[in-house]
mmCIF file of C-alpha atoms in Angstrom:
data_model
loop_
_atom_site.group_PDB
_atom_site.id
_atom_site.type_symbol
_atom_site.label_atom_id
_atom_site.label_comp_id
_atom_site.label_asym_id
_atom_site.label_seq_id
_atom_site.Cartn_x
_atom_site.Cartn_y
_atom_site.Cartn_z
ATOM 1 C CA UNK F 1 -12.625 -160.193 23.951
ATOM 2 C CA UNK F 2 -13.740 -163.070 21.732
ATOM 3 C CA UNK F 3 -13.263 -165.561 24.557
ATOM 4 C CA UNK F 4 -15.263 -163.387 26.946
ATOM 5 C CA UNK F 5 -18.118 -163.107 24.448
ATOM 6 C CA UNK F 6 -18.239 -166.890 24.068
ATOM 7 C CA UNK F 7 -18.266 -167.336 27.846
ATOM 8 C CA UNK F 8 -21.101 -164.838 28.341
ATOM 9 C CA UNK F 9 -23.129 -166.447 25.549
ATOM 10 C CA UNK F 10 -22.581 -169.942 26.971
ATOM 11 C CA UNK F 11 -23.602 -168.880 30.483
ATOM 12 C CA UNK F 12 -26.817 -167.348 29.149
ATOM 13 C CA UNK F 13 -27.658 -170.581 27.328
ATOM 14 C CA UNK F 14 -26.953 -172.704 30.396
ATOM 15 C CA UNK F 15 -29.014 -170.516 32.733
ATOM 16 C CA UNK F 16 -31.915 -170.279 30.274
ATOM 17 C CA UNK F 17 -31.926 -174.063 29.941
ATOM 18 C CA UNK F 18 -31.797 -174.466 33.727
ATOM 19 C CA UNK F 19 -34.794 -172.168 34.157
ATOM 20 C CA UNK F 20 -36.691 -174.071 31.466
ATOM 21 C CA UNK F 21 -35.922 -177.483 32.957
ATOM 22 C CA UNK F 22 -37.028 -176.317 36.391
ATOM 23 C CA UNK F 23 -40.325 -175.124 34.955
ATOM 24 C CA UNK F 24 -40.889 -178.489 33.253
ATOM 25 C CA UNK F 25 -40.005 -180.365 36.437
ATOM 26 C CA UNK F 26 -42.462 -178.279 38.435
ATOM 27 C CA UNK F 27 -45.228 -178.894 35.886
ATOM 28 C CA UNK F 28 -44.607 -182.642 36.036
ATOM 29 C CA UNK F 29 -44.372 -182.698 39.816
ATOM 30 C CA UNK F 30 -40.761 -183.872 39.716
ATOM 31 C CA UNK F 31 -38.080 -182.898 42.240
ATOM 32 C CA UNK F 32 -36.297 -179.680 41.384
ATOM 33 C CA UNK F 33 -35.112 -176.425 42.884
ATOM 34 C CA UNK F 34 -37.810 -173.792 43.410
ATOM 35 C CA UNK F 35 -38.035 -171.373 40.492
ATOM 36 C CA UNK F 36 -38.866 -168.491 42.786
ATOM 37 C CA UNK F 37 -35.476 -168.687 44.506
ATOM 38 C CA UNK F 38 -33.620 -168.946 41.199
ATOM 39 C CA UNK F 39 -35.499 -165.961 39.797
ATOM 40 C CA UNK F 40 -34.790 -163.978 42.966
ATOM 41 C CA UNK F 41 -31.055 -164.591 42.590
ATOM 42 C CA UNK F 42 -30.877 -163.890 38.842
ATOM 43 C CA UNK F 43 -33.310 -160.963 38.600
ATOM 44 C CA UNK F 44 -31.026 -158.143 39.902
ATOM 45 C CA UNK F 45 -28.245 -159.260 37.568
ATOM 46 C CA UNK F 46 -30.622 -159.393 34.613
ATOM 47 C CA UNK F 47 -31.910 -155.859 35.247
ATOM 48 C CA UNK F 48 -28.352 -154.575 35.586
ATOM 49 C CA UNK F 49 -27.287 -156.347 32.399
ATOM 50 C CA UNK F 50 -30.090 -155.099 30.124
ATOM 51 C CA UNK F 51 -29.352 -151.521 31.221
ATOM 52 C CA UNK F 52 -25.643 -151.848 30.452
ATOM 53 C CA UNK F 53 -24.169 -149.073 28.314
ATOM 54 C CA UNK F 54 -20.666 -150.515 28.023
ATOM 55 C CA UNK F 55 -20.875 -154.198 27.095
ATOM 56 C CA UNK F 56 -23.137 -155.428 24.316
ATOM 57 C CA UNK F 57 -22.531 -159.082 25.163
ATOM 58 C CA UNK F 58 -23.532 -158.529 28.783
ATOM 59 C CA UNK F 59 -26.653 -156.689 27.635
ATOM 60 C CA UNK F 60 -27.493 -159.579 25.296
ATOM 61 C CA UNK F 61 -27.042 -162.005 28.208
ATOM 62 C CA UNK F 62 -29.601 -160.032 30.192
ATOM 63 C CA UNK F 63 -32.107 -159.949 27.338
ATOM 64 C CA UNK F 64 -31.948 -163.722 26.850
ATOM 65 C CA UNK F 65 -32.514 -164.298 30.557
ATOM 66 C CA UNK F 66 -35.257 -161.650 30.806
ATOM 67 C CA UNK F 67 -37.279 -163.434 28.127
ATOM 68 C CA UNK F 68 -36.584 -166.827 29.694
ATOM 69 C CA UNK F 69 -37.586 -165.744 33.199
ATOM 70 C CA UNK F 70 -40.802 -164.147 31.956
ATOM 71 C CA UNK F 71 -41.816 -167.231 29.987
ATOM 72 C CA UNK F 72 -41.034 -169.866 32.595
ATOM 73 C CA UNK F 73 -41.123 -168.336 36.097
ATOM 74 C CA UNK F 74 -44.162 -167.266 38.150
ATOM 75 C CA UNK F 75 -43.221 -163.581 38.267
ATOM 76 C CA UNK F 76 -45.474 -160.892 39.664
ATOM 77 C CA UNK F 77 -46.797 -158.063 37.503
ATOM 78 C CA UNK F 78 -44.442 -155.686 39.295
ATOM 79 C CA UNK F 79 -41.408 -157.796 38.431
ATOM 80 C CA UNK F 80 -42.463 -158.143 34.791
ATOM 81 C CA UNK F 81 -42.994 -154.377 34.630
ATOM 82 C CA UNK F 82 -39.515 -153.812 36.054
ATOM 83 C CA UNK F 83 -38.099 -156.060 33.321
ATOM 84 C CA UNK F 84 -39.965 -154.102 30.630
ATOM 85 C CA UNK F 85 -38.752 -150.768 32.003
ATOM 86 C CA UNK F 86 -35.155 -151.959 32.202
ATOM 87 C CA UNK F 87 -35.230 -153.322 28.648
ATOM 88 C CA UNK F 88 -36.341 -149.959 27.277
ATOM 89 C CA UNK F 89 -33.827 -148.087 29.450
ATOM 90 C CA UNK F 90 -31.042 -150.082 27.807
ATOM 91 C CA UNK F 91 -32.137 -149.343 24.236
ATOM 92 C CA UNK F 92 -29.728 -147.281 22.181
ATOM 93 C CA UNK F 93 -31.840 -145.517 19.606
ATOM 94 C CA UNK F 94 -30.794 -141.947 19.067
ATOM 95 C CA UNK F 95 -31.342 -138.799 21.030
ATOM 96 C CA UNK F 96 -33.570 -139.411 24.024
ATOM 97 C CA UNK F 97 -36.509 -137.117 24.404
ATOM 98 C CA UNK F 98 -36.719 -136.003 20.782
ATOM 99 C CA UNK F 99 -40.261 -134.775 20.132
ATOM 100 C CA UNK F 100 -41.947 -135.537 16.834
ATOM 101 C CA UNK F 101 -45.533 -136.378 15.999
ATOM 102 C CA UNK F 102 -46.601 -139.697 14.470
ATOM 103 C CA UNK F 103 -47.517 -138.122 11.111
ATOM 104 C CA UNK F 104 -44.064 -136.566 10.672
ATOM 105 C CA UNK F 105 -42.418 -139.812 11.750
ATOM 106 C CA UNK F 106 -44.391 -141.741 9.135
ATOM 107 C CA UNK F 107 -43.423 -139.235 6.425
ATOM 108 C CA UNK F 108 -39.751 -139.477 7.338
ATOM 109 C CA UNK F 109 -39.846 -143.259 7.246
ATOM 110 C CA UNK F 110 -41.676 -143.247 3.909
ATOM 111 C CA UNK F 111 -38.818 -141.182 2.499
ATOM 112 C CA UNK F 112 -36.330 -143.777 3.687
ATOM 113 C CA UNK F 113 -35.081 -141.880 6.722
ATOM 114 C CA UNK F 114 -34.093 -143.665 9.916
ATOM 115 C CA UNK F 115 -33.806 -140.585 12.107
ATOM 116 C CA UNK F 116 -30.013 -140.730 12.181
ATOM 117 C CA UNK F 117 -29.814 -144.191 13.728
ATOM 118 C CA UNK F 118 -26.665 -146.156 13.043
ATOM 119 C CA UNK F 119 -26.838 -149.837 12.098
ATOM 120 C CA UNK F 120 -25.443 -150.673 15.536
ATOM 121 C CA UNK F 121 -28.215 -148.688 17.224
ATOM 122 C CA UNK F 122 -30.858 -150.366 15.066
ATOM 123 C CA UNK F 123 -29.480 -153.813 15.911
ATOM 124 C CA UNK F 124 -29.345 -153.030 19.618
ATOM 125 C CA UNK F 125 -32.838 -151.542 19.746
ATOM 126 C CA UNK F 126 -34.282 -154.399 17.665
ATOM 127 C CA UNK F 127 -32.834 -156.889 20.141
ATOM 128 C CA UNK F 128 -34.342 -154.927 23.036
ATOM 129 C CA UNK F 129 -37.770 -154.780 21.369
ATOM 130 C CA UNK F 130 -37.662 -158.542 20.709
ATOM 131 C CA UNK F 131 -36.978 -159.216 24.388
ATOM 132 C CA UNK F 132 -39.660 -156.690 25.384
ATOM 133 C CA UNK F 133 -42.212 -158.473 23.183
ATOM 134 C CA UNK F 134 -41.309 -161.772 24.843
ATOM 135 C CA UNK F 135 -42.017 -160.321 28.296
ATOM 136 C CA UNK F 136 -45.188 -158.511 27.180
ATOM 137 C CA UNK F 137 -46.453 -161.779 25.713
ATOM 138 C CA UNK F 138 -46.625 -163.232 29.226
ATOM 139 C CA UNK F 139 -48.740 -160.386 30.642
ATOM 140 C CA UNK F 140 -52.527 -160.472 30.433
ATOM 141 C CA UNK F 141 -55.575 -158.568 31.641
ATOM 142 C CA UNK F 142 -59.306 -158.438 31.038
ATOM 143 C CA UNK F 143 -59.393 -154.633 30.893
ATOM 144 C CA UNK F 144 -58.278 -154.200 27.237
ATOM 145 C CA UNK F 145 -57.052 -150.699 28.046
ATOM 146 C CA UNK F 146 -54.736 -149.502 25.292
ATOM 147 C CA UNK F 147 -56.043 -152.075 22.782
ATOM 148 C CA UNK F 148 -57.441 -151.376 19.330
ATOM 149 C CA UNK F 149 -60.896 -152.884 18.597
ATOM 150 C CA UNK F 150 -61.070 -155.061 15.488
ATOM 151 C CA UNK F 151 -64.434 -154.637 13.773
ATOM 152 C CA UNK F 152 -66.280 -157.305 11.850
ATOM 153 C CA UNK F 153 -68.292 -156.678 8.675
ATOM 154 C CA UNK F 154 -71.253 -155.682 10.822
ATOM 155 C CA UNK F 155 -69.151 -153.050 12.631
ATOM 156 C CA UNK F 156 -69.289 -155.190 15.739
ATOM 157 C CA UNK F 157 -66.167 -155.570 17.849
ATOM 158 C CA UNK F 158 -65.082 -159.205 17.574
ATOM 159 C CA UNK F 159 -61.731 -158.962 19.313
ATOM 160 C CA UNK F 160 -58.996 -156.567 20.348
ATOM 161 C CA UNK F 161 -55.390 -156.157 19.247
ATOM 162 C CA UNK F 162 -52.777 -154.940 21.672
ATOM 163 C CA UNK F 163 -50.647 -155.886 24.642
ATOM 164 C CA UNK F 164 -50.350 -155.124 28.354
ATOM 165 C CA UNK F 165 -47.772 -152.357 27.951
ATOM 166 C CA UNK F 166 -47.118 -150.851 31.400
ATOM 167 C CA UNK F 167 -47.610 -147.093 31.623
ATOM 168 C CA UNK F 168 -44.044 -146.649 32.878
ATOM 169 C CA UNK F 169 -42.667 -148.586 29.898
ATOM 170 C CA UNK F 170 -44.781 -146.560 27.471
ATOM 171 C CA UNK F 171 -43.391 -143.375 28.979
ATOM 172 C CA UNK F 172 -39.854 -144.636 28.514
ATOM 173 C CA UNK F 173 -40.522 -145.510 24.867
ATOM 174 C CA UNK F 174 -41.876 -142.001 24.233
ATOM 175 C CA UNK F 175 -38.726 -140.499 25.714
ATOM 176 C CA UNK F 176 -36.642 -142.512 23.263
ATOM 177 C CA UNK F 177 -38.406 -140.587 20.489
ATOM 178 C CA UNK F 178 -41.433 -141.639 18.452
ATOM 179 C CA UNK F 179 -39.481 -141.510 15.193
ATOM 180 C CA UNK F 180 -36.651 -143.622 16.582
ATOM 181 C CA UNK F 181 -38.985 -146.324 17.884
ATOM 182 C CA UNK F 182 -40.917 -146.298 14.595
ATOM 183 C CA UNK F 183 -37.659 -146.687 12.653
ATOM 184 C CA UNK F 184 -36.666 -149.674 14.771
ATOM 185 C CA UNK F 185 -40.026 -151.396 14.331
ATOM 186 C CA UNK F 186 -39.893 -150.732 10.594
ATOM 187 C CA UNK F 187 -36.379 -152.156 10.356
ATOM 188 C CA UNK F 188 -37.480 -155.297 12.204
ATOM 189 C CA UNK F 189 -40.126 -155.930 9.540
ATOM 190 C CA UNK F 190 -37.874 -155.068 6.596
ATOM 191 C CA UNK F 191 -35.032 -157.307 7.763
ATOM 192 C CA UNK F 192 -37.302 -160.189 8.705
ATOM 193 C CA UNK F 193 -36.520 -163.423 6.844
ATOM 194 C CA UNK F 194 -39.293 -165.729 8.024
ATOM 195 C CA UNK F 195 -42.097 -163.231 7.448
ATOM 196 C CA UNK F 196 -43.367 -163.345 11.033
ATOM 197 C CA UNK F 197 -42.014 -160.046 12.373
ATOM 198 C CA UNK F 198 -45.087 -158.021 11.361
ATOM 199 C CA UNK F 199 -47.351 -160.337 13.314
ATOM 200 C CA UNK F 200 -45.073 -160.310 16.346
ATOM 201 C CA UNK F 201 -44.845 -156.531 16.612
ATOM 202 C CA UNK F 202 -48.495 -155.859 15.665
ATOM 203 C CA UNK F 203 -49.791 -155.965 19.290
ATOM 204 C CA UNK F 204 -47.154 -153.449 20.389
ATOM 205 C CA UNK F 205 -47.817 -151.148 17.420
ATOM 206 C CA UNK F 206 -51.561 -151.310 18.133
ATOM 207 C CA UNK F 207 -51.100 -150.357 21.770
ATOM 208 C CA UNK F 208 -48.647 -147.560 20.944
ATOM 209 C CA UNK F 209 -51.170 -146.185 18.446
ATOM 210 C CA UNK F 210 -54.056 -146.461 20.906
ATOM 211 C CA UNK F 211 -52.068 -144.793 23.666
ATOM 212 C CA UNK F 212 -50.909 -142.060 21.277
ATOM 213 C CA UNK F 213 -54.465 -141.377 20.074
ATOM 214 C CA UNK F 214 -55.588 -141.132 23.672
ATOM 215 C CA UNK F 215 -53.199 -138.221 24.198
ATOM 216 C CA UNK F 216 -54.721 -136.134 21.387
#
């Protein structure tokens, strides 16, 4: 088991480095294999891996490669959306489909509750959210749908906070349970050592809040 874990981890590192080097070679106009072909070969395996329910190491392999592909390969919006959907599908964070409103979820969290999530589930879901944020960070649009407006002192909108969260991915997150997702995001901030987790998850929290308010 330990040897297999090391092998899976090493292969993820090698493939991620290969993808990165190909992207740098393409930017510099140097000879190198086409990224599109590499992404086409790896993509089905990555989607299968991040949805795995039996092997945590294999799931971790997929998450590393999902983030790497999104950051370095010219993927279409459809492919990036498929990665986001698969990452959420593979999250282990409690009973799927549990229905609870945001106010109740906030009260439960304030009282120290984590909606029955085990430490293993929190770790797994935190890893999935981190990979999801990496993919979402490569998606952009001029529509600002699902963003929260940030007002200046003159009540004028200066900028927006949010991310391009696909509707299908948002639906999958809701099915995981609002309280469960909130607990995971809260744990990511609490366990953060470098102090940057709050800033990294802020766009996702803003979009989740905006989408949730839109359903009222």
